[in-house]
PDB file of C-alpha atoms in Angstrom:
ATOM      1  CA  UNK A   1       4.556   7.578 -12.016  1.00 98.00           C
ATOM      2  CA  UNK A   2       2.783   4.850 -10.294  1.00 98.00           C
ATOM      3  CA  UNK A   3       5.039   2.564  -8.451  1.00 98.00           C
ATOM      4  CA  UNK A   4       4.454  -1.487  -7.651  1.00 98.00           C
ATOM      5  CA  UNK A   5       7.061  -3.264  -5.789  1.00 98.00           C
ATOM      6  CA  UNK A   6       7.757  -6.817  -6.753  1.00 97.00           C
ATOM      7  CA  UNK A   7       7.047  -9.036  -4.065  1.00 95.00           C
ATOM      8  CA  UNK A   8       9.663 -11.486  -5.981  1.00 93.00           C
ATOM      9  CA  UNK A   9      11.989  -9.317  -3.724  1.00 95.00           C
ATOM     10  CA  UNK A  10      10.688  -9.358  -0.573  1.00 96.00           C
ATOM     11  CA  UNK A  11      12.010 -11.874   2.457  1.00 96.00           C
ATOM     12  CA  UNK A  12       9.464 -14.670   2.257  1.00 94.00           C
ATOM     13  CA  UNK A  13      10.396 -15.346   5.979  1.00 95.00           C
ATOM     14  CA  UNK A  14       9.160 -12.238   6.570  1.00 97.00           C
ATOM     15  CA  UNK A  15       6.481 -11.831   3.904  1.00 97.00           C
ATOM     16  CA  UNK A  16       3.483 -10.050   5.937  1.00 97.00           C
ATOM     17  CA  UNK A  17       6.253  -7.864   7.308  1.00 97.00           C
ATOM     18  CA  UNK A  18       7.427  -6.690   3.802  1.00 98.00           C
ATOM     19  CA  UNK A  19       4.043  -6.522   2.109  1.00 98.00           C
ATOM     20  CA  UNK A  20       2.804  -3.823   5.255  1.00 98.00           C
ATOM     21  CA  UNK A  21       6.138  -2.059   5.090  1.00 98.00           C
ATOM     22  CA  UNK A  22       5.797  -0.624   1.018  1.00 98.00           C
ATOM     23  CA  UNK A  23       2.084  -0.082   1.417  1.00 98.00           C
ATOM     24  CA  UNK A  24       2.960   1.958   4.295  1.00 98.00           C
ATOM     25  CA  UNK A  25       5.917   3.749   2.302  1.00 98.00           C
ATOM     26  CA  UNK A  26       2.849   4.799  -0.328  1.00 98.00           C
ATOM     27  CA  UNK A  27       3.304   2.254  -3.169  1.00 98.00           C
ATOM     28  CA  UNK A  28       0.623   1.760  -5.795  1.00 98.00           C
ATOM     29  CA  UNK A  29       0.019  -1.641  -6.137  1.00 98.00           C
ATOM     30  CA  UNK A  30       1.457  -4.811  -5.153  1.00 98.00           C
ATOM     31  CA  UNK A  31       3.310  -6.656  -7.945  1.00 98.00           C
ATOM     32  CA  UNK A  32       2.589 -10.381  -7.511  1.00 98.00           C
ATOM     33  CA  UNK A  33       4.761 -12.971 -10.115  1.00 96.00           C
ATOM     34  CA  UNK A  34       3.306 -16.267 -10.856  1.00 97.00           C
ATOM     35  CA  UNK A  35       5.740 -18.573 -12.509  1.00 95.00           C
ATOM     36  CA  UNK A  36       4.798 -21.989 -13.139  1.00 95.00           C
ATOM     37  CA  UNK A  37       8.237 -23.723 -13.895  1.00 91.00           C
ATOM     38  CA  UNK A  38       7.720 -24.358 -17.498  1.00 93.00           C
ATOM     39  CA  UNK A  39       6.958 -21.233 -19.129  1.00 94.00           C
ATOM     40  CA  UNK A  40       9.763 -19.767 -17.539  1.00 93.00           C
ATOM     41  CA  UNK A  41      12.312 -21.713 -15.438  1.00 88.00           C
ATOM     42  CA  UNK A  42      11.280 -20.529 -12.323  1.00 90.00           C
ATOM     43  CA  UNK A  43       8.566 -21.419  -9.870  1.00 89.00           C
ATOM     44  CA  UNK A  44       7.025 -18.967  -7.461  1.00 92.00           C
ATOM     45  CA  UNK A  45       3.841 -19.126  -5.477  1.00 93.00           C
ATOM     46  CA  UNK A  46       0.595 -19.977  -4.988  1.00 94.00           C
ATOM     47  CA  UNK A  47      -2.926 -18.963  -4.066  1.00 94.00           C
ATOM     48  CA  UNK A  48      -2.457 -19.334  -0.601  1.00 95.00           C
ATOM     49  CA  UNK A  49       0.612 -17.397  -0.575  1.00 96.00           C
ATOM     50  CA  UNK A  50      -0.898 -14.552  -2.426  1.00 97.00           C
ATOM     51  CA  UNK A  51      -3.929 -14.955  -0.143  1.00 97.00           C
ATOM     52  CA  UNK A  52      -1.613 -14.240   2.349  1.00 97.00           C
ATOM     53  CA  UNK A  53      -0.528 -11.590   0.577  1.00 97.00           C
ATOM     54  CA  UNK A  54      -3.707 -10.192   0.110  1.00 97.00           C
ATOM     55  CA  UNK A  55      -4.477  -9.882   3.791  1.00 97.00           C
ATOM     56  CA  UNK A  56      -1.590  -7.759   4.897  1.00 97.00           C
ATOM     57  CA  UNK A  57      -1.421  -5.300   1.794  1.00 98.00           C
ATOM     58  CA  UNK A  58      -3.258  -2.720   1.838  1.00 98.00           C
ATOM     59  CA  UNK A  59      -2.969  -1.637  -1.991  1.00 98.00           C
ATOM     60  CA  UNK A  60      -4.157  -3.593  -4.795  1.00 98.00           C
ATOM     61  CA  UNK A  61      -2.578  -6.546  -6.146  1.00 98.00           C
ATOM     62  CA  UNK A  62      -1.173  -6.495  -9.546  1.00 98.00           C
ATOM     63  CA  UNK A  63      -0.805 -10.283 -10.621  1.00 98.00           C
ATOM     64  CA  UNK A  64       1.359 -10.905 -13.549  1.00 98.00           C
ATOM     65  CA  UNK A  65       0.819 -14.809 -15.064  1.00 98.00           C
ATOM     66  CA  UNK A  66       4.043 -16.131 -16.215  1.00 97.00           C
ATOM     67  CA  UNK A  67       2.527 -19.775 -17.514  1.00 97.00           C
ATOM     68  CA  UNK A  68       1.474 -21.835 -19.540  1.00 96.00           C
ATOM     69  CA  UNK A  69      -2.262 -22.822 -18.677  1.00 96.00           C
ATOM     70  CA  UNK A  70      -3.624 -18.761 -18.210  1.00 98.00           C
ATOM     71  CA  UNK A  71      -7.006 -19.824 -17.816  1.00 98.00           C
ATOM     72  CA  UNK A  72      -6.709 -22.316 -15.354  1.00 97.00           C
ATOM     73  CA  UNK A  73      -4.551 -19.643 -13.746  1.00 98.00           C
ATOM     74  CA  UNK A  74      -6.886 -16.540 -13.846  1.00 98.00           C
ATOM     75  CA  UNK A  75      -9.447 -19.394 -12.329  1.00 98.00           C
ATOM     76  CA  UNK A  76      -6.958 -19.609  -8.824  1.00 97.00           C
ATOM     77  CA  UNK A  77      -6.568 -16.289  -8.593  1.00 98.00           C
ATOM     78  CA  UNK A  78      -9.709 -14.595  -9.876  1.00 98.00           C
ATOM     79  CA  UNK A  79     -11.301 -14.876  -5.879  1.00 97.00           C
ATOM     80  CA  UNK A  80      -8.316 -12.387  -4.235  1.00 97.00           C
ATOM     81  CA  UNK A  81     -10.194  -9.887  -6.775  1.00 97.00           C
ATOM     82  CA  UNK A  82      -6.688  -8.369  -7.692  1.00 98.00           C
ATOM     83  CA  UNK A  83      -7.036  -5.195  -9.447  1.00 98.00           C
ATOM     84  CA  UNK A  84      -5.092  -6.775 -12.285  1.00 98.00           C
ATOM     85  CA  UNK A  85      -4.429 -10.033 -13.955  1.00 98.00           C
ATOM     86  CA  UNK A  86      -1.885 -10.025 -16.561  1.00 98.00           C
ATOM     87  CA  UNK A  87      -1.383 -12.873 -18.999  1.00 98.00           C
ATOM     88  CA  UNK A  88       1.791 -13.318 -21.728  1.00 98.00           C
ATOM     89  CA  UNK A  89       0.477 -12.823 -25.234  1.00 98.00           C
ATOM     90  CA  UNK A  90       3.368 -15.021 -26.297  1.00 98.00           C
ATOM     91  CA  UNK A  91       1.265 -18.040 -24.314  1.00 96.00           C
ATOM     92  CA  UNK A  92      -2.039 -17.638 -25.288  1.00 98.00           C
ATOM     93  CA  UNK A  93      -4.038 -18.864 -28.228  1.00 97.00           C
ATOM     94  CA  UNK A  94      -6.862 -17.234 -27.335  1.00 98.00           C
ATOM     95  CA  UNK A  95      -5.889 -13.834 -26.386  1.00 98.00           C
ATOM     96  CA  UNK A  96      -9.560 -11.699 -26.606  1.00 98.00           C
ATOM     97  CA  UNK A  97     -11.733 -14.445 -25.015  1.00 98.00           C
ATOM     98  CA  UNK A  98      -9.054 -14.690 -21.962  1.00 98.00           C
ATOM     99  CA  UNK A  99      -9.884 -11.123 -21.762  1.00 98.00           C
ATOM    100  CA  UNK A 100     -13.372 -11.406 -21.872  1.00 98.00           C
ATOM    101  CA  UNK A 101     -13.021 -14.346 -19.007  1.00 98.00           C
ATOM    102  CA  UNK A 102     -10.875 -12.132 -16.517  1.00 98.00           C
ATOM    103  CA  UNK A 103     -13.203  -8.374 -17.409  1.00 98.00           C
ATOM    104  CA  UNK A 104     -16.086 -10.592 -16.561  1.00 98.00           C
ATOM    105  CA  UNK A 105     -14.799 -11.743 -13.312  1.00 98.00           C
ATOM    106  CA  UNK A 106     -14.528  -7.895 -12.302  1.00 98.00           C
ATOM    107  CA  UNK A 107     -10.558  -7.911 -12.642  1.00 98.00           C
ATOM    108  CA  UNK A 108      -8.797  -5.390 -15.420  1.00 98.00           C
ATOM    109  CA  UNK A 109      -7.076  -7.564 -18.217  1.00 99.00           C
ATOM    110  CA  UNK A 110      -3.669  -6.831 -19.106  1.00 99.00           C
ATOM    111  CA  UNK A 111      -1.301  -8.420 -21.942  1.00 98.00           C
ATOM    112  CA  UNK A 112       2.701  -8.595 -21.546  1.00 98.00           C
ATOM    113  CA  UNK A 113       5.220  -8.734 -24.260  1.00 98.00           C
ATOM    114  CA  UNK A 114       8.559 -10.231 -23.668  1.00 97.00           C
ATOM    115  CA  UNK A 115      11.795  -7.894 -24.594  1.00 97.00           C
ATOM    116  CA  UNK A 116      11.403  -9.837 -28.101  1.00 96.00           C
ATOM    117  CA  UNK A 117       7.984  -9.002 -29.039  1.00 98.00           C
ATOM    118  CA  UNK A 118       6.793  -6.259 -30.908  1.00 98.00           C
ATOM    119  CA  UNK A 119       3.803  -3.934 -29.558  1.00 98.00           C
ATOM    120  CA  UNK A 120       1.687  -4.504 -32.977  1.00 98.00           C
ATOM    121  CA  UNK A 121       1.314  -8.121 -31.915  1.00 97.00           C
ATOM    122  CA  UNK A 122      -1.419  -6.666 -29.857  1.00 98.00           C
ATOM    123  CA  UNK A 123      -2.567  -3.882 -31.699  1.00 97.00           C
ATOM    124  CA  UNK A 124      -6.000  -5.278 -32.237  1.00 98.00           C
ATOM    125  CA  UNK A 125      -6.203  -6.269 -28.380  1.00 98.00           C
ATOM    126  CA  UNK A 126      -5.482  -2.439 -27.277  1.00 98.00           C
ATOM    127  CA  UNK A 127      -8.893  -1.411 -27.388  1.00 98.00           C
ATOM    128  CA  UNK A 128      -9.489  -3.981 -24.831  1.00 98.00           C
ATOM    129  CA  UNK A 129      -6.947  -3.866 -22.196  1.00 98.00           C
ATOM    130  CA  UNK A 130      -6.638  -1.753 -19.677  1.00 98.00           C
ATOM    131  CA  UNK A 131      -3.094  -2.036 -18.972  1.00 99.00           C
ATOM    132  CA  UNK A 132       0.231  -3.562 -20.920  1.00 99.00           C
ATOM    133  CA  UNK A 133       3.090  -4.971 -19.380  1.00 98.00           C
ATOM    134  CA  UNK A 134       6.295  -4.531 -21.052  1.00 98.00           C
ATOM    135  CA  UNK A 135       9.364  -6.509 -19.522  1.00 98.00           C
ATOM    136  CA  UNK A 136      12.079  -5.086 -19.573  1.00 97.00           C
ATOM    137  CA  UNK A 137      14.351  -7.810 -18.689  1.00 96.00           C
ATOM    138  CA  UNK A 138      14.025 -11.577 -19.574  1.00 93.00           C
ATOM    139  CA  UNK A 139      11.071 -12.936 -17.272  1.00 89.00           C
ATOM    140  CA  UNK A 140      11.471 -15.470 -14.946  1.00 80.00           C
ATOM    141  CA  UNK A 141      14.269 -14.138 -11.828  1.00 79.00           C
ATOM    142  CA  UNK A 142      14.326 -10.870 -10.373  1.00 78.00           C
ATOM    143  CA  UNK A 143      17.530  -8.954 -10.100  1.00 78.00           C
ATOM    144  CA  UNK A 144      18.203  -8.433 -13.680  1.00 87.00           C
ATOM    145  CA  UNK A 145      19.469  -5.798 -15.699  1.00 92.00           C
ATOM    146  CA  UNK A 146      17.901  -3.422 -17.481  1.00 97.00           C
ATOM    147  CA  UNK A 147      17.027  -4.259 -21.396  1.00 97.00           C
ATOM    148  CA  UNK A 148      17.526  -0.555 -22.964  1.00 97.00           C
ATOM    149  CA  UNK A 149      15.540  -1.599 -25.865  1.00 97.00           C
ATOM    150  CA  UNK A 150      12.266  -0.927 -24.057  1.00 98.00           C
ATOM    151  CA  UNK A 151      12.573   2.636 -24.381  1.00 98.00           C
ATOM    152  CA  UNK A 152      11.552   3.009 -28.219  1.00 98.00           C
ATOM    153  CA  UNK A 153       9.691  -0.027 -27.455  1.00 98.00           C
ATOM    154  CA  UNK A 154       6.950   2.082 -25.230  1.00 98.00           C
ATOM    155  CA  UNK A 155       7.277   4.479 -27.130  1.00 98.00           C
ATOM    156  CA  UNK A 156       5.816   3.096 -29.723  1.00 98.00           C
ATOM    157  CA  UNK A 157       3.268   1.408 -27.394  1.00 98.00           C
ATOM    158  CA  UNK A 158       2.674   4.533 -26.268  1.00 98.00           C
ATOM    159  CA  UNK A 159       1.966   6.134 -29.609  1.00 98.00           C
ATOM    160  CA  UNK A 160      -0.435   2.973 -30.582  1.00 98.00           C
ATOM    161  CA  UNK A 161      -2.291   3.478 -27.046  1.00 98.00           C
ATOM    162  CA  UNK A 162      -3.335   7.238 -27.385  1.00 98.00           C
ATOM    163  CA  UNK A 163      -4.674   6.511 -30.675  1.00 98.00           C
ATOM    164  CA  UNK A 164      -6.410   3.256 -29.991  1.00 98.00           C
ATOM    165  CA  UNK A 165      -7.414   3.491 -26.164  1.00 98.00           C
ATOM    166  CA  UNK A 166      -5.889   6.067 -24.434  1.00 98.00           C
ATOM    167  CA  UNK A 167      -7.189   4.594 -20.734  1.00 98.00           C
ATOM    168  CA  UNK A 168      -4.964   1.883 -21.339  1.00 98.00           C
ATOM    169  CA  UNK A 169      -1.852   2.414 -18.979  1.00 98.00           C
ATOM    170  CA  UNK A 170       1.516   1.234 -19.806  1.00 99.00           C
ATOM    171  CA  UNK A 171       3.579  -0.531 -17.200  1.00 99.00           C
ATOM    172  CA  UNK A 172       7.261  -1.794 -16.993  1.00 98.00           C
ATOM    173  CA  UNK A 173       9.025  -4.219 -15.328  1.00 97.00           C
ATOM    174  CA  UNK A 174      12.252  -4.974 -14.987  1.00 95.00           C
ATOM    175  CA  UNK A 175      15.769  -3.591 -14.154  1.00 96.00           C
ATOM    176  CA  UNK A 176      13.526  -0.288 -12.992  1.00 97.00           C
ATOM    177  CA  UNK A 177      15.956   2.318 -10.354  1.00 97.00           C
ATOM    178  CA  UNK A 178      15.825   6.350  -9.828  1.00 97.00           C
ATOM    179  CA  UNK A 179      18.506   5.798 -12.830  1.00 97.00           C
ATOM    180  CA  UNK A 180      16.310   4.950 -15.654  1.00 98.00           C
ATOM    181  CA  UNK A 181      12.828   5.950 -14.337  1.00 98.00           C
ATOM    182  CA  UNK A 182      13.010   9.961 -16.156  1.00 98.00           C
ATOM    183  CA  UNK A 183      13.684   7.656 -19.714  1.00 98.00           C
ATOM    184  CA  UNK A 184       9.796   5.832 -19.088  1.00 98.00           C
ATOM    185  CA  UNK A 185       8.421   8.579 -17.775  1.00 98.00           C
ATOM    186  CA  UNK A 186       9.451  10.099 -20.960  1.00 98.00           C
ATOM    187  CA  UNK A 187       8.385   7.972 -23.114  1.00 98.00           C
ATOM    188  CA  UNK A 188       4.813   7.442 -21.600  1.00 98.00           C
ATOM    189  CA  UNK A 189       5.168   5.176 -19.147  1.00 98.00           C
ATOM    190  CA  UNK A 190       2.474   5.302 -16.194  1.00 98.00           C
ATOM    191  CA  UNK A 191       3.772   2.690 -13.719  1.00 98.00           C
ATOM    192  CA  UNK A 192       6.759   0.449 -13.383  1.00 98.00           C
ATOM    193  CA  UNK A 193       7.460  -2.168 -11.300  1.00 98.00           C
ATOM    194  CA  UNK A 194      10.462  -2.384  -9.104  1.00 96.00           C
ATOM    195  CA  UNK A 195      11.390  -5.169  -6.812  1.00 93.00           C
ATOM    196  CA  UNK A 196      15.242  -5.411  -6.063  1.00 94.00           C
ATOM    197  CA  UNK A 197      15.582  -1.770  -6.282  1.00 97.00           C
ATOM    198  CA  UNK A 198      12.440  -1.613  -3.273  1.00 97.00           C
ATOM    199  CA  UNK A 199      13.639  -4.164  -1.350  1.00 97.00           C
ATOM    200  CA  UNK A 200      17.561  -3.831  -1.334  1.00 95.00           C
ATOM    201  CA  UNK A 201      16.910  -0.291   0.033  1.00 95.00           C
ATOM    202  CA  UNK A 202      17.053   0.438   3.549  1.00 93.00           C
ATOM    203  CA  UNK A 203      14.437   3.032   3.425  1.00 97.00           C
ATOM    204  CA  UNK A 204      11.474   2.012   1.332  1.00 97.00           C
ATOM    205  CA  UNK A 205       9.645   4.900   1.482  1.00 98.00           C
ATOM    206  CA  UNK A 206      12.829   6.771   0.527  1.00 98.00           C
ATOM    207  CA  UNK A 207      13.388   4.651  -3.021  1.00 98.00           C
ATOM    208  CA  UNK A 208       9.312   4.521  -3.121  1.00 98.00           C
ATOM    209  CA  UNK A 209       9.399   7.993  -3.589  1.00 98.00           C
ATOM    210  CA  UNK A 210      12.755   8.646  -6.191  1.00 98.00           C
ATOM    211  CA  UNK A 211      10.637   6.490  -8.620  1.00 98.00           C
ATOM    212  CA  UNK A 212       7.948   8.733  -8.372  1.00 98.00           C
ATOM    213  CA  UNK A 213       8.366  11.258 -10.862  1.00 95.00           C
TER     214      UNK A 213
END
């Protein structure tokens, strides 16, 4: 299991500080939320904070869009070269030419579903992704609980995926502990996303590591 620590979490006093302390306790990626305030009621940061970002990690960035205007978005972010720019398929009109736009930037597309939506929704999108996000709690705060629902959910992603692209990783995010991280793994899950659960420990490395199963 690949792990990528929410920087949602972290102590934005202290945000270089916590970005070099989970790429030094061997996470995968660094989980970067963009909320815009009107697709979700939250607001977040921008791309000099995640330029900031950027500098002090040492892992890849993993940027999951939660707005309205993706495009626009991908366009602010697209020169940090993250290793991943996901968009909400529940937002977008235009779903396979906003993966075109990012692929041809030199950034991996990905597509998330909300708790609510079904994996077909994207089932003629798989063969062009190369990761899906699954939340698995309601987007927009971290700190939520787990939505148990995701389980059969990925599953059946999971089924979909190693028939239709079988590069195309699966991540979640939401809720994720050393609890429920066996149940994904299980079900075909190849990274989740974990900020409280990270941050809240003393020992990063230590909680780093129980998610990797």
């Amino acid at each position: 299991m690949k792990v990528a620590p929410s920087i949602l979490s972290a102590d934005f006093g202290n945000l270089q500080r916590d970005v070099e302390a989970i790429c030094a306790a061997g996470c995968d990626f660094v989980h970067v939320d963009v909320m815009d305030g009107h697709f979700v009621p939250n607001l977040t940061i921008g791309p000099v904070v995640v330029s900031a970002i950027a500098t002090s990690a040492t892992k890849p960035l993993d940027i999951h869009l939660m707005v309205e205007n993706n495009s626009f978005f991908v366009d602010l972010f697209a020169p940090l070269k993250p290793e991943y720019i996901s968009f909400h398929i529940e937002e977008e009109k235009h779903p396979h030419r906003l993966i075109q736009k990012i692929r041809s930037l030199g950034i991996k597309p990905a597509i998330v579903l909300n708790p609510h939506t079904p994996p077909e929704t994207i089932e003629y999108l798989l063969a062009d992704l190369d990761m899906v996000l699954l939340m698995s709690v309601n987007p927009g705060f971290g700190g939520q609980s787990f939505i148990e629902s995701v389980i059969p959910k990925a599953k059946k992603l999971s089924a979909m995926r190693d028939m239709i692209n079988p590069k195309c990783l699966i991540e979640v995010d939401g809720g994720v502990n050393d609890k429920n991280v066996k149940l994904l793994k299980d079900v075909g899950v190849d990274i989740v996303v974990a900020g409280s659960y990270v941050f809240s420990h003393k020992d990063k490395k230590i909680a780093i590591e129980s998610l990797k199963i």
